Amino acid sequence: MLKFILRRIMMMIPQLFILSVLVFLLAKAMPGDALTGQLASNPKIDAQTLEEMKEKLGLNDPVHVQYARWMKNLLQGDLGISYIHKQPVNDLLAGRMWNTILLSAAILILTYMIAIPLGIVSGRWTDSWADKLIVGYSYVSFATPLFIFALIMLFIFGFKLGWFPTGGSVDIQVEKGTFAYYLSKLNHLLLPALSGALINTVGTIQYLRSEIIDTKVKDFVKTARAKGVPESSIYWRHILRNSFLPIAAFLGYEITGLIGGSIFLESIFSYPGIGQLFLQSILQRDYSVVTALVMISGLATLIGTLLSDIILSAVDPRIRIE
Amino acid sequence: MTGKPILEIDHLRVSFRIQDQYYAAVDDVSLTVNEDEVVAIVGESGCGKSALALAVMGLHPPQKTKLEGSIIFKGTNLLSLSTSQLNKIRGKDIGMIFQDPLTALNPLMTIGRQIEESMDYHMKLSSMEKRQRTLELLKRVGIPNPEKTYHRYPHELSGGMRQRVVIAIAIACEPSLIIADEPTTALDVTIQAQIMGLLKELQQQMKTGIILITHDLGVVAEMADRVAVMYAGEIVELADVETLFHHPLHPYTRSLLHSIPSAQTRKEKLHVIQGIVPSLQKMPRTGCRFQSRISWIDESKHEPNPILREVEPGHWVRCTCYQHFYFPHDHIGDVGYGIS
Amino acid sequence: MAFLKVNHLKVYYPVRGGFFRRIVDYVKAVDDISFELRQGETYGLVGESGCGKTTTGRTIIGLIKATAGEIVLEGTDLTKLSRRQFYPYRKDIQMIFQDPYSSLNPRKRVLDIVAEPIRNFEKLSPQEEKRKVQYFIERVGLNPESIYKYPHEFSGGQRQRIGIARALTLNPKLIIADEPVSALDVSVQAQVLNFMKEIQEEFQLTYLFISHDLGIIRHMCDRIGIMYRGRFVEEGTCEEIFRNPQHIYTKRLLSAIPNADPRQRRQQFHLREEVEREYKQSYHRYFDDDGRVYPLKKISETHSVAIP
């Protein structure tokens, strides 16, 4: 097992290397640089000063030198300096990263809390009215774009009804570390998480439903019935356990998807996470932040798939990792 | 040789719903299984043999199936029982062996747990006693190293070993009736011989009645005491095994016996049964159902509504057409199967 | 000269292990086998699942690459050919598959299914192509009008005939039939087997018939090779193998076949017990220290057994 994880991590190195080269080149290929937006338009700064600053920042070095420098810093855990925010990217990310992880975890938990019961009901009592209702809901949520749904949620529950705050991740007044602080955090989290979860459930519901329908007619379920096992135990012990396998296997990929979804959610709910930062940084050409975020989400994706494999091997005895 | 009846199937009809209409896959089947007796049900796919077996076990989905007639097991009509009442009988008094040992076991449960599961509901045993009994069962079905196998998962065993586990599950509570649905079809021939030997041995020790569902006449010849041949949902011939193989009467039985290549003797040409088995929806519901496949026999030789009739003691045949049946022109003559 | 000669054929699959996934061992699916097919005969390849019979068939037709050895068809070693050089030989060897339900593309009409090999190898006008397809469809006993139907409109036996029609279109010399009737009901089996015998005469075909069913093998084949764990244990004419088996594995296989005469039940049972006893007692006469089968040794002009 440990060997397997080690090997997978070793395999990540070339993958991350290729990603880093691509990201770096793309960032370089984009028109303009960090100085363009901020300084070049400033009439007080002349061309010579601009050139000096470029020289100072190393922007005039050959590409491979710039890449090597960037890579060296990256390996030391230094993600560079944001030209816009004028502070190290590390500091910039620290707080936001936690917010995004918190939001993603909340979405994931809510998704499973909604999707698993619905999927079970839908799969067990196929073609009942409850099943039709659930399938209808999942079609609607499949067809609704996340950003539109999130805007509607924000409008109704945030502005019209005023039940939830409409921005930020915590009230500024509350003191850090107190009970009220955590409560406020949760309060800020709930609406974006719920919006994300309600749209996110469709995959899990459909997967679980069709998986249960498939498993229901499997031979081993017949074997269990022929043993005289009561219907409720048939479901819990034989059908559901087997139906959860693909859901468990998908957990890792689910995490990857959440990173993409966070861009919309955090922007709409003005929630200070890395998704929101990512969008801002692209618009402001803050490339050191963009490249750092792409690298992080690339790493998260790889870890997510690794996690999927590990989970699957833990729940399915047929998949054993030496 | 045989004891008193344990299972009496009387005028059983099993119909499936297809687009809001019910079609009988098993039609008017009456059959008795005695204690300590192996009754084989043979036929080709779609003849209704598996539907019959699943009906006895109550394994058809109730929303899509209609069951008529009666299945009396030790005095109780199984068709009148609720699922929870039925659960007191299945696994305890009736055990079932399935065709494919690859899919018949839950891939996520250990072998030991799967065998113990039926004891959970039918026997008052401590977990130690259950474990002990499971180990004995594994030994009894010929699994080497039961302690190790107890903790194994199905995918870690070979096909033959898995089928032994399936048998262990079926006999876990010493049932008086075992339904074996194609128990050796998915196995290699040497493994098949071993499993047939094991079933025969267990049957003799436990004096169980067995319903053996199969398409393989060789397996029937080796295992069965009595044989029912099914065609298009009906039993067309019922006789003891020697009579059926040496003096078959119904045209279908005779055609079937002549269409199989034998490893014991070499035939020049195999008999081909004309036409195809009609689908469930297109099946003729009156007259002799085999009529269209022996078109050279004059229509008047068939009965309008053929019934299963006892033509000799213990030998039942459906339709009078058997009295007039012959094989067409170039055929190798009409002798029993296996003796040349 | 032999029509097809297989010389010391080996098909190995690497087993990888350890941290760097290095090759630590090989699965020897086919482990040094040699046999010949004569023009117009039916050669049966028999064995239980995993013995390598299917791999052998697929290697001959070029679906699997041989690890070592030669496959000589009328003087040309097929294993030495490049993909392009092999192309013309594809016409000469055709295959009939086991499952008539999955080997025909459900979205294609019979016309397109049967015409596919023609389109790959011959340039024919649509009319000629249609005429040719209809000819073969009629030859396999189906209505020539049915070429516009789809596979699901046919029964299992009819589908297998469509598969055979497809195999026949290019006038092949060798047909590899891998369990061609094991997915079919017994009465349909008879139909397909009889039919295969008929076309063999008509089209001068040579069959490599792969099956686990010894009844069918006995009915169809002139000569038989018995395989066990990737190797041949015995080879001979049908009569030699069935009447005078020499290797303990052959004896075991033959005694395991259910005897279709209920009166011989007891004898069959005793025969099996006897063979089993012999198997246990004389295991080392037939298998070397690694449990491997010995190389074949001729005991008569046509009969060979794997004994030391």
Short mmCIF file of N, CA and C in Angstrom, two decimals, chain A residues 21-137:
data_model
loop_
_atom_site.label_atom_id
_atom_site.label_comp_id
_atom_site.label_asym_id
_atom_site.label_seq_id
_atom_site.Cartn_x
_atom_site.Cartn_y
_atom_site.Cartn_z
N VAL A 21 5.60 23.55 -17.06
CA VAL A 21 6.15 24.14 -18.29
C VAL A 21 5.03 24.78 -19.10
N LEU A 22 3.94 24.05 -19.24
CA LEU A 22 2.81 24.55 -20.02
C LEU A 22 2.28 25.85 -19.42
N VAL A 23 2.06 25.82 -18.12
CA VAL A 23 1.50 26.99 -17.45
C VAL A 23 2.42 28.19 -17.60
N PHE A 24 3.70 27.92 -17.42
CA PHE A 24 4.66 29.01 -17.47
C PHE A 24 4.71 29.63 -18.87
N LEU A 25 4.75 28.76 -19.88
CA LEU A 25 4.82 29.26 -21.25
C LEU A 25 3.55 30.01 -21.62
N LEU A 26 2.42 29.48 -21.20
CA LEU A 26 1.15 30.15 -21.49
C LEU A 26 1.13 31.54 -20.87
N ALA A 27 1.57 31.60 -19.62
CA ALA A 27 1.57 32.88 -18.93
C ALA A 27 2.48 33.87 -19.66
N LYS A 28 3.62 33.36 -20.14
CA LYS A 28 4.56 34.22 -20.85
C LYS A 28 3.99 34.67 -22.20
N ALA A 29 3.22 33.75 -22.82
CA ALA A 29 2.73 34.04 -24.16
C ALA A 29 1.59 35.06 -24.16
N MET A 30 1.01 35.25 -22.98
CA MET A 30 -0.10 36.20 -22.90
C MET A 30 0.41 37.61 -23.17
N PRO A 31 -0.41 38.41 -23.80
CA PRO A 31 0.03 39.79 -24.06
C PRO A 31 0.19 40.55 -22.74
N GLY A 32 1.23 41.32 -22.69
CA GLY A 32 1.44 42.15 -21.51
C GLY A 32 2.05 41.38 -20.36
N ASP A 33 2.52 42.12 -19.37
CA ASP A 33 3.01 41.48 -18.17
C ASP A 33 2.51 42.25 -16.97
N ALA A 34 3.05 41.90 -15.82
CA ALA A 34 2.54 42.49 -14.59
C ALA A 34 2.65 44.01 -14.58
N LEU A 35 3.59 44.53 -15.32
CA LEU A 35 3.79 45.97 -15.29
C LEU A 35 2.86 46.71 -16.24
N THR A 36 2.45 46.00 -17.28
CA THR A 36 1.66 46.66 -18.32
C THR A 36 0.44 47.36 -17.76
N GLY A 37 -0.37 46.63 -17.06
CA GLY A 37 -1.62 47.19 -16.58
C GLY A 37 -1.41 48.29 -15.54
N GLN A 38 -0.46 48.09 -14.66
CA GLN A 38 -0.31 48.96 -13.51
C GLN A 38 0.52 50.23 -13.80
N LEU A 39 1.63 50.03 -14.46
CA LEU A 39 2.57 51.14 -14.56
C LEU A 39 2.59 51.83 -15.92
N ALA A 40 2.47 51.02 -16.95
CA ALA A 40 2.66 51.59 -18.29
C ALA A 40 1.65 52.69 -18.58
N SER A 41 0.46 52.53 -17.97
CA SER A 41 -0.56 53.54 -18.25
C SER A 41 -0.37 54.79 -17.39
N ASN A 42 0.51 54.65 -16.41
CA ASN A 42 0.76 55.79 -15.54
C ASN A 42 1.69 56.78 -16.24
N PRO A 43 1.22 57.99 -16.54
CA PRO A 43 2.02 58.94 -17.31
C PRO A 43 3.25 59.44 -16.55
N LYS A 44 3.26 59.25 -15.22
CA LYS A 44 4.40 59.76 -14.46
C LYS A 44 5.64 58.90 -14.63
N ILE A 45 5.43 57.70 -15.12
CA ILE A 45 6.58 56.79 -15.25
C ILE A 45 7.04 56.76 -16.69
N ASP A 46 8.30 57.05 -16.91
CA ASP A 46 8.78 57.06 -18.29
C ASP A 46 9.30 55.68 -18.69
N ALA A 47 9.61 55.57 -19.96
CA ALA A 47 10.00 54.29 -20.53
C ALA A 47 11.25 53.72 -19.87
N GLN A 48 12.14 54.62 -19.50
CA GLN A 48 13.41 54.14 -18.94
C GLN A 48 13.21 53.48 -17.59
N THR A 49 12.39 54.13 -16.75
CA THR A 49 12.11 53.57 -15.43
C THR A 49 11.45 52.20 -15.59
N LEU A 50 10.53 52.14 -16.54
CA LEU A 50 9.83 50.90 -16.81
C LEU A 50 10.82 49.79 -17.16
N GLU A 51 11.78 50.20 -18.01
CA GLU A 51 12.78 49.23 -18.45
C GLU A 51 13.64 48.77 -17.28
N GLU A 52 13.96 49.69 -16.43
CA GLU A 52 14.76 49.36 -15.25
C GLU A 52 14.04 48.38 -14.35
N MET A 53 12.74 48.68 -14.18
CA MET A 53 11.96 47.79 -13.31
C MET A 53 11.86 46.39 -13.89
N LYS A 54 11.70 46.36 -15.20
CA LYS A 54 11.64 45.06 -15.88
C LYS A 54 12.93 44.29 -15.63
N GLU A 55 14.02 45.02 -15.79
CA GLU A 55 15.33 44.41 -15.60
C GLU A 55 15.46 43.87 -14.18
N LYS A 56 14.98 44.68 -13.25
CA LYS A 56 15.08 44.34 -11.84
C LYS A 56 14.26 43.08 -11.51
N LEU A 57 13.11 43.02 -12.11
CA LEU A 57 12.23 41.87 -11.86
C LEU A 57 12.65 40.64 -12.67
N GLY A 58 13.62 40.82 -13.53
CA GLY A 58 14.10 39.69 -14.33
C GLY A 58 13.23 39.38 -15.52
N LEU A 59 12.39 40.30 -15.91
CA LEU A 59 11.47 40.04 -17.01
C LEU A 59 12.15 40.07 -18.37
N ASN A 60 13.40 40.56 -18.42
CA ASN A 60 14.11 40.61 -19.70
C ASN A 60 15.01 39.40 -19.93
N ASP A 61 15.12 38.52 -18.90
CA ASP A 61 15.96 37.32 -19.04
C ASP A 61 15.34 36.37 -20.05
N PRO A 62 16.21 35.48 -20.62
CA PRO A 62 15.63 34.46 -21.50
C PRO A 62 14.62 33.59 -20.74
N VAL A 63 13.68 33.02 -21.53
CA VAL A 63 12.57 32.30 -20.91
C VAL A 63 13.04 31.19 -19.98
N HIS A 64 14.04 30.41 -20.46
CA HIS A 64 14.43 29.26 -19.63
C HIS A 64 15.05 29.70 -18.31
N VAL A 65 15.70 30.86 -18.32
CA VAL A 65 16.27 31.36 -17.07
C VAL A 65 15.15 31.76 -16.12
N GLN A 66 14.17 32.44 -16.71
CA GLN A 66 13.01 32.83 -15.89
C GLN A 66 12.30 31.61 -15.31
N TYR A 67 12.16 30.56 -16.17
CA TYR A 67 11.48 29.34 -15.71
C TYR A 67 12.26 28.69 -14.58
N ALA A 68 13.59 28.62 -14.76
CA ALA A 68 14.43 27.97 -13.75
C ALA A 68 14.30 28.70 -12.42
N ARG A 69 14.30 30.02 -12.51
CA ARG A 69 14.19 30.81 -11.28
C ARG A 69 12.85 30.54 -10.58
N TRP A 70 11.80 30.54 -11.41
CA TRP A 70 10.46 30.32 -10.89
C TRP A 70 10.34 28.93 -10.25
N MET A 71 10.90 27.96 -10.98
CA MET A 71 10.84 26.58 -10.51
C MET A 71 11.60 26.42 -9.20
N LYS A 72 12.77 27.05 -9.14
CA LYS A 72 13.60 26.94 -7.94
C LYS A 72 12.84 27.47 -6.72
N ASN A 73 12.19 28.62 -6.93
CA ASN A 73 11.41 29.21 -5.85
C ASN A 73 10.23 28.31 -5.47
N LEU A 74 9.61 27.77 -6.52
CA LEU A 74 8.44 26.92 -6.32
C LEU A 74 8.81 25.73 -5.45
N LEU A 75 9.96 25.12 -5.77
CA LEU A 75 10.38 23.94 -5.03
C LEU A 75 10.68 24.28 -3.58
N GLN A 76 11.07 25.54 -3.35
CA GLN A 76 11.33 25.95 -1.96
C GLN A 76 10.04 26.41 -1.28
N GLY A 77 8.94 26.24 -1.96
CA GLY A 77 7.66 26.63 -1.37
C GLY A 77 7.35 28.09 -1.54
N ASP A 78 8.13 28.79 -2.34
CA ASP A 78 7.88 30.22 -2.56
C ASP A 78 7.15 30.40 -3.89
N LEU A 79 5.94 30.84 -3.81
CA LEU A 79 5.13 30.93 -5.01
C LEU A 79 5.31 32.25 -5.75
N GLY A 80 6.20 33.08 -5.27
CA GLY A 80 6.45 34.36 -5.94
C GLY A 80 5.71 35.51 -5.26
N ILE A 81 5.79 36.62 -5.93
CA ILE A 81 5.17 37.82 -5.35
C ILE A 81 4.08 38.32 -6.29
N SER A 82 2.97 38.63 -5.70
CA SER A 82 1.89 39.19 -6.52
C SER A 82 2.20 40.64 -6.82
N TYR A 83 2.22 40.98 -8.09
CA TYR A 83 2.54 42.36 -8.48
C TYR A 83 1.40 43.30 -8.15
N ILE A 84 0.20 42.74 -8.15
CA ILE A 84 -0.97 43.57 -7.90
C ILE A 84 -1.10 43.85 -6.41
N HIS A 85 -1.07 42.75 -5.63
CA HIS A 85 -1.32 42.90 -4.20
C HIS A 85 -0.06 43.31 -3.44
N LYS A 86 1.06 43.27 -4.17
CA LYS A 86 2.33 43.66 -3.56
C LYS A 86 2.64 42.87 -2.29
N GLN A 87 2.33 41.59 -2.32
CA GLN A 87 2.71 40.75 -1.19
C GLN A 87 2.96 39.33 -1.71
N PRO A 88 3.69 38.54 -0.93
CA PRO A 88 3.99 37.19 -1.39
C PRO A 88 2.69 36.41 -1.65
N VAL A 89 2.73 35.62 -2.74
CA VAL A 89 1.54 34.83 -3.08
C VAL A 89 1.17 33.89 -1.92
N ASN A 90 2.20 33.38 -1.24
CA ASN A 90 1.94 32.48 -0.12
C ASN A 90 0.99 33.10 0.90
N ASP A 91 1.31 34.35 1.27
CA ASP A 91 0.47 35.03 2.26
C ASP A 91 -0.94 35.26 1.72
N LEU A 92 -0.95 35.60 0.44
CA LEU A 92 -2.22 35.90 -0.21
C LEU A 92 -3.14 34.67 -0.18
N LEU A 93 -2.52 33.50 -0.37
CA LEU A 93 -3.32 32.27 -0.47
C LEU A 93 -3.74 31.71 0.88
N ALA A 94 -2.88 31.93 1.87
CA ALA A 94 -3.06 31.22 3.14
C ALA A 94 -4.52 31.20 3.61
N GLY A 95 -5.07 32.39 3.85
CA GLY A 95 -6.43 32.45 4.40
C GLY A 95 -7.46 31.95 3.41
N ARG A 96 -7.28 32.31 2.14
CA ARG A 96 -8.27 31.95 1.12
C ARG A 96 -8.33 30.45 0.90
N MET A 97 -7.16 29.84 0.97
CA MET A 97 -7.12 28.40 0.76
C MET A 97 -8.03 27.70 1.74
N TRP A 98 -7.93 28.11 3.02
CA TRP A 98 -8.76 27.48 4.04
C TRP A 98 -10.24 27.71 3.74
N ASN A 99 -10.55 28.91 3.29
CA ASN A 99 -11.95 29.20 2.97
C ASN A 99 -12.46 28.28 1.87
N THR A 100 -11.64 28.11 0.84
CA THR A 100 -12.06 27.27 -0.28
C THR A 100 -12.21 25.81 0.15
N ILE A 101 -11.24 25.34 0.94
CA ILE A 101 -11.33 23.96 1.42
C ILE A 101 -12.60 23.78 2.25
N LEU A 102 -12.87 24.77 3.09
CA LEU A 102 -14.07 24.72 3.92
C LEU A 102 -15.32 24.67 3.05
N LEU A 103 -15.37 25.52 2.04
CA LEU A 103 -16.54 25.58 1.17
C LEU A 103 -16.70 24.25 0.42
N SER A 104 -15.58 23.75 -0.11
CA SER A 104 -15.64 22.50 -0.86
C SER A 104 -16.12 21.36 0.02
N ALA A 105 -15.57 21.29 1.22
CA ALA A 105 -15.97 20.23 2.13
C ALA A 105 -17.46 20.34 2.44
N ALA A 106 -17.93 21.58 2.66
CA ALA A 106 -19.34 21.78 2.97
C ALA A 106 -20.22 21.34 1.80
N ILE A 107 -19.79 21.69 0.58
CA ILE A 107 -20.57 21.29 -0.60
C ILE A 107 -20.62 19.77 -0.69
N LEU A 108 -19.47 19.15 -0.47
CA LEU A 108 -19.38 17.69 -0.58
C LEU A 108 -20.31 17.02 0.43
N ILE A 109 -20.24 17.50 1.67
CA ILE A 109 -21.07 16.88 2.71
C ILE A 109 -22.56 17.08 2.39
N LEU A 110 -22.92 18.32 2.02
CA LEU A 110 -24.33 18.58 1.69
C LEU A 110 -24.77 17.76 0.49
N THR A 111 -23.90 17.66 -0.51
CA THR A 111 -24.23 16.88 -1.70
C THR A 111 -24.59 15.45 -1.31
N TYR A 112 -23.70 14.82 -0.52
CA TYR A 112 -23.97 13.43 -0.15
C TYR A 112 -25.18 13.31 0.76
N MET A 113 -25.37 14.35 1.65
CA MET A 113 -26.54 14.28 2.53
C MET A 113 -27.84 14.34 1.74
N ILE A 114 -27.83 15.07 0.63
CA ILE A 114 -29.04 15.16 -0.19
C ILE A 114 -29.10 13.98 -1.16
N ALA A 115 -27.97 13.71 -1.83
CA ALA A 115 -28.00 12.78 -2.96
C ALA A 115 -28.17 11.32 -2.54
N ILE A 116 -27.54 10.93 -1.44
CA ILE A 116 -27.59 9.51 -1.09
C ILE A 116 -29.00 9.06 -0.74
N PRO A 117 -29.70 9.75 0.17
CA PRO A 117 -31.09 9.30 0.43
C PRO A 117 -31.97 9.34 -0.83
N LEU A 118 -31.83 10.41 -1.61
CA LEU A 118 -32.66 10.50 -2.82
C LEU A 118 -32.32 9.37 -3.80
N GLY A 119 -31.03 9.11 -3.98
CA GLY A 119 -30.61 8.06 -4.89
C GLY A 119 -31.13 6.71 -4.45
N ILE A 120 -31.09 6.45 -3.13
CA ILE A 120 -31.56 5.16 -2.61
C ILE A 120 -33.06 5.01 -2.85
N VAL A 121 -33.82 6.05 -2.49
CA VAL A 121 -35.28 5.99 -2.69
C VAL A 121 -35.59 5.75 -4.17
N SER A 122 -34.89 6.52 -5.00
CA SER A 122 -35.14 6.47 -6.43
C SER A 122 -34.80 5.10 -7.02
N GLY A 123 -33.70 4.53 -6.56
CA GLY A 123 -33.28 3.24 -7.10
C GLY A 123 -34.08 2.07 -6.56
N ARG A 124 -34.46 2.17 -5.28
CA ARG A 124 -35.18 1.05 -4.68
C ARG A 124 -36.61 0.98 -5.18
N TRP A 125 -37.28 2.13 -5.21
CA TRP A 125 -38.67 2.13 -5.67
C TRP A 125 -38.75 2.77 -7.06
N THR A 126 -38.14 2.12 -8.01
CA THR A 126 -38.14 2.68 -9.37
C THR A 126 -39.58 2.82 -9.88
N ASP A 127 -39.80 3.86 -10.63
CA ASP A 127 -41.10 4.12 -11.26
C ASP A 127 -42.20 4.47 -10.27
N SER A 128 -41.84 4.65 -9.00
CA SER A 128 -42.84 5.17 -8.07
C SER A 128 -42.94 6.68 -8.28
N TRP A 129 -43.93 7.32 -7.64
CA TRP A 129 -44.04 8.78 -7.82
C TRP A 129 -42.82 9.49 -7.23
N ALA A 130 -42.30 8.94 -6.11
CA ALA A 130 -41.12 9.55 -5.50
C ALA A 130 -39.94 9.51 -6.47
N ASP A 131 -39.79 8.38 -7.13
CA ASP A 131 -38.70 8.24 -8.10
C ASP A 131 -38.85 9.25 -9.22
N LYS A 132 -40.08 9.39 -9.71
CA LYS A 132 -40.30 10.32 -10.83
C LYS A 132 -39.97 11.75 -10.42
N LEU A 133 -40.35 12.08 -9.17
CA LEU A 133 -40.08 13.42 -8.65
C LEU A 133 -38.57 13.67 -8.57
N ILE A 134 -37.86 12.67 -8.06
CA ILE A 134 -36.41 12.81 -7.87
C ILE A 134 -35.70 12.90 -9.22
N VAL A 135 -36.13 12.06 -10.14
CA VAL A 135 -35.52 12.10 -11.48
C VAL A 135 -35.79 13.46 -12.12
N GLY A 136 -37.02 13.97 -11.92
CA GLY A 136 -37.37 15.29 -12.44
C GLY A 136 -36.47 16.37 -11.87
N TYR A 137 -36.27 16.32 -10.55
CA TYR A 137 -35.39 17.29 -9.89
C TYR A 137 -33.98 17.21 -10.46
#
